[in-house]
XYZ file of C-alpha atoms in Angstrom:
155
model
C -51.633 1.369 6.242
C -50.345 4.884 5.561
C -53.915 6.247 5.790
C -54.359 4.490 9.106
C -51.047 5.943 10.388
C -52.021 9.456 9.252
C -55.437 9.293 10.968
C -53.913 7.963 14.217
C -51.136 10.601 14.225
C -53.630 13.416 13.722
C -55.507 12.255 16.801
C -52.283 12.389 18.792
C -51.426 15.851 17.548
C -48.500 14.688 15.428
C -47.965 16.759 12.282
C -48.065 14.844 9.043
C -47.568 17.836 6.805
C -44.030 16.716 5.978
C -45.061 13.312 4.684
C -45.489 13.135 0.920
C -45.506 10.445 -1.678
C -44.340 11.285 -5.171
C -44.508 9.278 -8.434
C -41.485 9.631 -10.673
C -40.913 8.764 -14.328
C -37.346 7.566 -14.171
C -36.915 7.593 -17.948
C -37.824 11.273 -18.271
C -35.243 12.215 -15.654
C -32.608 9.811 -16.984
C -33.030 10.923 -20.589
C -32.884 14.629 -19.820
C -29.579 16.380 -20.464
C -27.482 16.244 -17.298
C -26.673 19.924 -17.521
C -30.343 20.980 -17.363
C -31.705 18.061 -15.248
C -31.830 20.084 -11.992
C -33.750 22.878 -13.795
C -36.188 20.493 -15.511
C -36.659 18.292 -12.433
C -35.935 20.332 -9.289
C -34.486 18.143 -6.516
C -36.890 19.786 -4.082
C -40.131 17.935 -4.029
C -43.320 20.018 -4.411
C -44.528 21.199 -0.999
C -41.906 19.102 0.810
C -38.554 20.415 -0.055
C -35.565 18.101 0.031
C -36.319 14.412 0.681
C -35.045 13.006 3.964
C -35.824 9.434 2.933
C -36.334 7.828 -0.441
C -37.928 4.395 -0.560
C -37.393 2.282 -3.673
C -39.428 -0.853 -3.134
C -39.475 -3.757 -5.613
C -37.830 -1.649 -8.327
C -34.895 -3.966 -9.192
C -36.114 -6.629 -11.679
C -35.344 -5.417 -15.206
C -31.740 -4.579 -16.129
C -32.865 -2.011 -18.719
C -34.411 0.064 -15.880
C -31.422 0.012 -13.628
C -29.497 3.069 -15.081
C -32.634 5.239 -14.849
C -33.269 4.127 -11.224
C -29.681 4.965 -10.225
C -29.977 8.323 -12.010
C -33.100 9.127 -9.986
C -31.460 8.075 -6.698
C -28.483 10.273 -7.466
C -30.633 13.183 -8.551
C -32.924 13.309 -5.491
C -30.504 12.154 -2.764
C -28.805 15.124 -1.105
C -25.269 14.570 0.113
C -25.063 13.961 3.901
C -28.781 14.298 4.348
C -31.075 11.981 2.293
C -31.201 8.287 3.164
C -32.174 5.813 0.448
C -33.839 2.551 1.374
C -33.957 -0.097 -1.371
C -36.011 -3.164 -0.714
C -36.073 -5.937 -3.324
C -37.424 -9.350 -3.925
C -34.528 -11.646 -4.780
C -35.461 -12.669 -8.316
C -32.217 -12.604 -10.272
C -28.771 -12.503 -8.768
C -27.326 -11.077 -11.937
C -29.787 -8.143 -12.116
C -29.352 -7.407 -8.382
C -25.562 -7.488 -8.699
C -25.763 -5.167 -11.723
C -27.892 -2.694 -9.775
C -25.514 -2.707 -6.778
C -22.494 -2.175 -9.060
C -24.246 0.731 -10.784
C -25.365 2.284 -7.489
C -21.866 2.012 -5.914
C -20.169 3.142 -9.117
C -22.344 6.233 -9.461
C -20.219 8.369 -7.174
C -20.219 12.047 -8.132
C -22.786 11.516 -10.947
C -25.597 13.687 -9.618
C -26.750 16.929 -11.137
C -26.977 18.796 -7.870
C -23.419 20.188 -7.954
C -22.981 18.977 -4.365
C -19.234 18.380 -4.730
C -17.352 15.187 -4.195
C -19.223 12.327 -2.535
C -19.247 8.549 -2.333
C -22.190 6.285 -1.630
C -22.128 4.514 1.749
C -24.365 1.435 1.401
C -25.176 -1.147 4.054
C -27.279 -4.262 3.750
C -29.884 -4.603 6.491
C -29.898 -8.222 7.581
C -32.211 -9.977 9.907
C -34.016 -13.221 9.296
C -36.252 -12.446 12.238
C -38.211 -9.912 10.206
C -37.352 -10.560 6.578
C -38.205 -13.592 4.485
C -34.993 -14.967 2.888
C -36.501 -14.035 -0.545
C -36.092 -10.303 0.178
C -33.119 -7.974 0.829
C -32.941 -4.336 2.046
C -30.119 -1.819 1.631
C -29.819 1.659 3.062
C -27.437 4.097 1.468
C -26.483 7.783 1.572
C -24.098 10.073 -0.234
C -21.254 10.972 2.079
C -18.888 13.877 1.574
C -16.598 12.378 4.247
C -14.851 10.093 1.763
C -16.358 6.894 3.086
C -16.873 4.206 0.503
C -19.665 1.702 0.011
C -19.050 -1.410 2.030
C -18.894 -4.833 0.431
C -22.499 -5.722 -0.279
C -22.108 -8.631 -2.645
C -21.027 -11.334 -0.256
C -24.509 -11.923 1.089
C -26.440 -12.117 -2.172
């Protein structure tokens, strides 16, 4: 689908130079010393700069991978700029709840020295386009002091 979109947008003269897809090893980033994480894994993506949107699709299924996932989200999301979209299949309520608690509780835990921030997280609802077996959240780091809204009531 992405290849089709890119071909169509080139015909219409729309630039696709700013679209990039990167593979990340969460464990490498998570296990690196926090003090040198930004040097070892620059938050700017090669050839793209700072990410405007991070998509994490079907990544919440194993509780041992949740801390590395949250570390990566914190590392690459730039305060007041990057939006993070997390789409999950609803497999285990306990694992999903653990992920959301880690994500919400990870305020000010990035290595980008961006100052004080809090995650603002909203669940995107809509049975018209989502099967009830899936859920989507969008979140961003906000320096404005807003807090994550209650996301657990609709699990």
